[in-house]
Amino acid sequence: MYIVLEGIDGAGKSTQIKLLKEWLEDNGLSVETIVEPTDSDVGKLIRKILTRSDATSDNVQKTLGLLFAADRLLLMNKIEKLESENVVVISDRSFYSSLSYQSPQDWIKELNKFAKIPDMVLLLDLDVKKSVERTDGIDEFENEEFLTGVKANYLNLAKSNDNFVIIDANNGPNKVSSDIKKAVAPLFDICKDCIL
Ligand code: TYD
């Protein structure tokens, strides 16, 4: 299984990935987590570019689209290997981030055509104002106008892809965690009604 957490900056993905991993392990599963952008050379370059003052400009966005697709492609062998070993892979972001943050969408889709489609995408849906409050503003992406567009793109993807589950990330972390567990439980035949 390849499960992905998506959402705008500050949605709480890393906290929720930790809680989900622990819970799946308590249920006897082997779990590995991954994060995009990765710590590959391409991933390091991406993180540098994200701090540029013109990071949201059209040309830099396209550059990032190319780099994110390359960084992701380098990750695919690892995901395939883990899956073949029956390890559950939980990822912080996927090509759906590129489809939501970068454009034009058709071109981004083409660039990512070799990326693996996740079995489940948990979209942590957070109000943009909360996102801006929660983030440090270091990356150019962490501004209200840009993130409003990203959030709308995510919600459109959720409408047209049946692997998406929308989770209300405006709730406290415990409620978000139990909503995530309830969504994931059926994938592993774990009792859904036993989750508090
Ligand atoms: P990071 O500081 O790790 O943010 P977060 O913890 O919210 O994931 O930086 C990742 C940034 O890169 C984040 O703003 C989202 C963006 N991003 C894209 O624009 N496209 C992508 O394909 C991916 C994977 C991330």
Short mmCIF file of C-alpha atoms and ligand atoms in Angstrom, two decimals:
data_model
loop_
_atom_site.label_atom_id
_atom_site.label_comp_id
_atom_site.label_asym_id
_atom_site.label_seq_id
_atom_site.Cartn_x
_atom_site.Cartn_y
_atom_site.Cartn_z
CA MET A 1 0.00 0.00 0.00
CA TYR A 2 1.15 3.51 -0.87
CA ILE A 3 -0.69 6.09 1.23
CA VAL A 4 -0.11 9.78 0.77
CA LEU A 5 -0.86 12.81 2.92
CA GLU A 6 -1.47 16.00 1.00
CA GLY A 7 -2.47 19.52 1.95
CA ILE A 8 -1.36 23.12 1.99
CA ASP A 9 1.61 24.15 4.13
CA GLY A 10 0.94 23.87 7.87
CA ALA A 11 -1.90 21.34 7.50
CA GLY A 12 -0.22 19.02 10.03
CA LYS A 13 0.96 16.30 7.68
CA SER A 14 4.14 15.40 9.56
CA THR A 15 2.38 15.05 12.95
CA GLN A 16 -0.35 12.93 11.40
CA ILE A 17 2.12 10.72 9.52
CA LYS A 18 3.88 9.95 12.80
CA LEU A 19 0.56 9.05 14.52
CA LEU A 20 -0.63 6.95 11.56
CA LYS A 21 2.67 5.06 11.39
CA GLU A 22 2.56 4.22 15.13
CA TRP A 23 -1.04 3.03 14.88
CA LEU A 24 -0.40 0.82 11.84
CA GLU A 25 2.65 -0.66 13.58
CA ASP A 26 0.51 -1.34 16.67
CA ASN A 27 -1.75 -3.27 14.29
CA GLY A 28 1.18 -5.46 13.24
CA LEU A 29 2.14 -3.78 9.96
CA SER A 30 5.60 -2.76 8.76
CA VAL A 31 5.66 0.90 7.80
CA GLU A 32 8.19 3.24 6.15
CA THR A 33 7.71 6.97 5.72
CA ILE A 34 9.00 9.18 2.94
CA VAL A 35 8.99 12.93 2.39
CA GLU A 36 8.88 14.94 -0.82
CA PRO A 37 10.99 16.86 -1.67
CA THR A 38 13.49 14.13 -0.71
CA ASP A 39 17.06 14.51 0.56
CA SER A 40 18.49 13.63 -2.88
CA ASP A 41 20.70 16.15 -4.71
CA VAL A 42 17.62 17.21 -6.67
CA GLY A 43 15.62 17.59 -3.45
CA LYS A 44 18.35 19.79 -1.95
CA LEU A 45 18.31 21.99 -5.03
CA ILE A 46 14.52 22.26 -4.78
CA ARG A 47 14.68 23.45 -1.16
CA LYS A 48 17.16 26.15 -2.17
CA ILE A 49 14.98 27.34 -5.02
CA LEU A 50 11.87 27.40 -2.79
CA THR A 51 13.45 30.25 -0.77
CA ARG A 52 14.02 32.48 -3.85
CA SER A 53 12.04 35.70 -3.78
CA ASP A 54 10.67 34.92 -7.28
CA ALA A 55 9.69 31.32 -6.40
CA THR A 56 6.03 31.85 -7.30
CA SER A 57 6.83 33.39 -10.70
CA ASP A 58 5.84 31.46 -13.78
CA ASN A 59 9.34 30.50 -14.90
CA VAL A 60 10.54 29.39 -11.49
CA GLN A 61 7.32 27.43 -10.99
CA LYS A 62 7.98 25.57 -14.24
CA THR A 63 11.58 24.90 -13.18
CA LEU A 64 10.25 23.52 -9.89
CA GLY A 65 7.74 21.40 -11.80
CA LEU A 66 10.62 19.76 -13.69
CA LEU A 67 12.73 19.29 -10.56
CA PHE A 68 9.91 17.88 -8.43
CA ALA A 69 9.12 15.36 -11.19
CA ALA A 70 12.81 14.31 -11.32
CA ASP A 71 13.11 14.08 -7.53
CA ARG A 72 9.97 11.93 -7.48
CA LEU A 73 11.16 9.64 -10.25
CA LEU A 74 14.33 8.94 -8.25
CA LEU A 75 12.07 7.79 -5.42
CA MET A 76 10.00 5.28 -7.39
CA ASN A 77 12.45 2.33 -7.12
CA LYS A 78 12.45 2.69 -3.34
CA ILE A 79 8.64 2.67 -3.16
CA GLU A 80 8.41 -0.35 -5.46
CA LYS A 81 10.99 -2.26 -3.42
CA LEU A 82 9.21 -1.51 -0.12
CA GLU A 83 5.87 -2.56 -1.58
CA SER A 84 7.34 -5.82 -2.83
CA GLU A 85 8.49 -6.46 0.76
CA ASN A 86 4.93 -5.85 2.03
CA VAL A 87 5.94 -2.64 3.74
CA VAL A 88 3.27 0.06 3.93
CA VAL A 89 4.63 3.30 2.48
CA ILE A 90 3.31 6.57 3.91
CA SER A 91 4.41 9.64 2.02
CA ASP A 92 4.41 13.30 2.91
CA ARG A 93 3.29 14.63 -0.53
CA SER A 94 3.23 13.12 -4.04
CA PHE A 95 2.67 14.21 -7.67
CA TYR A 96 -0.67 15.60 -6.50
CA SER A 97 1.38 18.37 -4.80
CA SER A 98 2.87 19.26 -8.17
CA LEU A 99 -0.59 19.24 -9.76
CA SER A 100 -1.81 21.62 -7.04
CA TYR A 101 1.21 23.93 -6.65
CA GLN A 102 2.67 24.03 -10.18
CA SER A 103 1.15 24.67 -13.60
CA PRO A 104 0.03 24.24 -16.33
CA GLN A 105 -1.67 21.11 -15.09
CA ASP A 106 -1.63 19.12 -18.36
CA TRP A 107 2.12 19.59 -18.69
CA ILE A 108 2.71 18.70 -15.02
CA LYS A 109 0.59 15.58 -15.54
CA GLU A 110 2.72 14.59 -18.53
CA LEU A 111 5.97 15.15 -16.59
CA ASN A 112 4.67 12.91 -13.82
CA LYS A 113 3.28 10.13 -15.97
CA PHE A 114 5.76 7.63 -14.53
CA ALA A 115 4.89 8.44 -10.91
CA LYS A 116 3.05 5.78 -8.98
CA ILE A 117 -0.63 6.45 -8.25
CA PRO A 118 -1.24 6.29 -4.49
CA ASP A 119 -3.78 3.78 -3.15
CA MET A 120 -5.16 6.44 -0.86
CA VAL A 121 -4.67 10.21 -0.65
CA LEU A 122 -5.59 11.82 2.66
CA LEU A 123 -6.17 15.48 1.88
CA LEU A 124 -5.72 17.49 5.08
CA ASP A 125 -7.99 20.39 4.25
CA LEU A 126 -7.08 23.50 6.26
CA ASP A 127 -8.30 27.11 6.10
CA VAL A 128 -5.73 29.24 4.29
CA LYS A 129 -5.65 31.85 7.09
CA LYS A 130 -4.71 29.11 9.58
CA SER A 131 -2.03 27.85 7.22
CA VAL A 132 -0.40 31.27 7.00
CA GLU A 133 -0.55 31.61 10.82
CA ARG A 134 1.07 28.21 11.33
CA THR A 135 3.94 28.54 8.83
CA ASP A 136 7.13 30.54 9.24
CA GLY A 137 6.81 32.34 5.90
CA ILE A 138 10.35 31.37 4.82
CA ASP A 139 9.15 29.88 1.55
CA GLU A 140 7.55 32.22 -0.96
CA PHE A 141 4.65 29.75 -1.24
CA GLU A 142 3.51 30.50 2.29
CA ASN A 143 1.26 33.42 1.37
CA GLU A 144 -2.51 33.66 1.40
CA GLU A 145 -3.15 34.36 -2.28
CA PHE A 146 -0.97 31.55 -3.56
CA LEU A 147 -2.27 29.01 -1.05
CA THR A 148 -5.90 29.89 -1.84
CA GLY A 149 -5.24 28.71 -5.41
CA VAL A 150 -3.44 25.59 -4.20
CA LYS A 151 -6.31 24.67 -1.87
CA ALA A 152 -8.84 25.06 -4.70
CA ASN A 153 -6.68 22.84 -6.95
CA TYR A 154 -6.56 20.15 -4.26
CA LEU A 155 -10.33 20.21 -3.82
CA ASN A 156 -10.80 19.86 -7.58
CA LEU A 157 -8.46 16.88 -7.63
CA ALA A 158 -10.43 15.34 -4.76
CA LYS A 159 -13.60 15.65 -6.85
CA SER A 160 -12.14 13.88 -9.86
CA ASN A 161 -10.01 11.17 -8.20
CA ASP A 162 -11.71 8.47 -6.16
CA ASN A 163 -8.53 7.64 -4.21
CA PHE A 164 -8.94 10.97 -2.33
CA VAL A 165 -10.42 11.29 1.16
CA ILE A 166 -10.92 14.80 2.51
CA ILE A 167 -10.02 15.23 6.19
CA ASP A 168 -10.98 18.43 8.02
CA ALA A 169 -7.60 19.65 9.31
CA ASN A 170 -9.11 22.61 11.18
CA ASN A 171 -9.95 20.20 14.01
CA GLY A 172 -7.52 19.36 16.82
CA PRO A 173 -4.79 16.77 16.16
CA ASN A 174 -6.59 13.93 18.00
CA LYS A 175 -9.79 14.31 15.99
CA VAL A 176 -7.79 14.59 12.75
CA SER A 177 -5.88 11.45 13.71
CA SER A 178 -9.02 9.43 14.40
CA ASP A 179 -10.62 10.62 11.13
CA ILE A 180 -7.49 9.44 9.29
CA LYS A 181 -7.52 6.05 11.03
CA LYS A 182 -11.19 5.55 10.16
CA ALA A 183 -10.40 6.24 6.51
CA VAL A 184 -7.38 3.93 6.45
CA ALA A 185 -8.77 1.02 8.54
CA PRO A 186 -10.73 -0.64 5.69
CA LEU A 187 -7.55 -0.89 3.57
CA PHE A 188 -6.12 -3.29 6.16
CA ASP A 189 -9.29 -4.91 7.50
CA ILE A 190 -8.81 -3.13 10.81
CA CYS A 191 -12.01 -2.68 12.86
CA LYS A 192 -13.24 0.83 12.02
CA ASP A 193 -15.77 1.03 14.85
CA CYS A 194 -13.03 0.30 17.41
CA ILE A 195 -11.35 3.65 16.68
CA LEU A 196 -12.18 6.38 19.23
P1 TYD B 1 8.44 21.99 3.01
O1 TYD B 1 9.15 23.10 3.70
O2 TYD B 1 8.86 20.61 3.21
O3 TYD B 1 6.86 22.16 3.29
P2 TYD B 1 5.80 21.15 3.89
O4 TYD B 1 6.33 20.71 5.22
O5 TYD B 1 4.53 21.95 3.98
O6 TYD B 1 5.66 20.02 2.91
O7 TYD B 1 8.54 22.34 1.47
C1 TYD B 1 7.84 21.75 0.55
C2 TYD B 1 7.22 22.83 -0.29
O8 TYD B 1 7.26 22.42 -1.64
C3 TYD B 1 5.76 23.09 0.06
O9 TYD B 1 5.50 24.47 0.03
C4 TYD B 1 5.03 22.44 -1.07
C5 TYD B 1 5.98 22.51 -2.21
N1 TYD B 1 5.83 21.45 -3.22
C6 TYD B 1 5.47 21.79 -4.51
O10 TYD B 1 5.27 22.98 -4.81
N2 TYD B 1 5.35 20.82 -5.46
C7 TYD B 1 5.60 19.51 -5.19
O11 TYD B 1 5.49 18.64 -6.08
C8 TYD B 1 5.98 19.16 -3.85
C9 TYD B 1 6.28 17.73 -3.51
C10 TYD B 1 6.09 20.16 -2.90
#
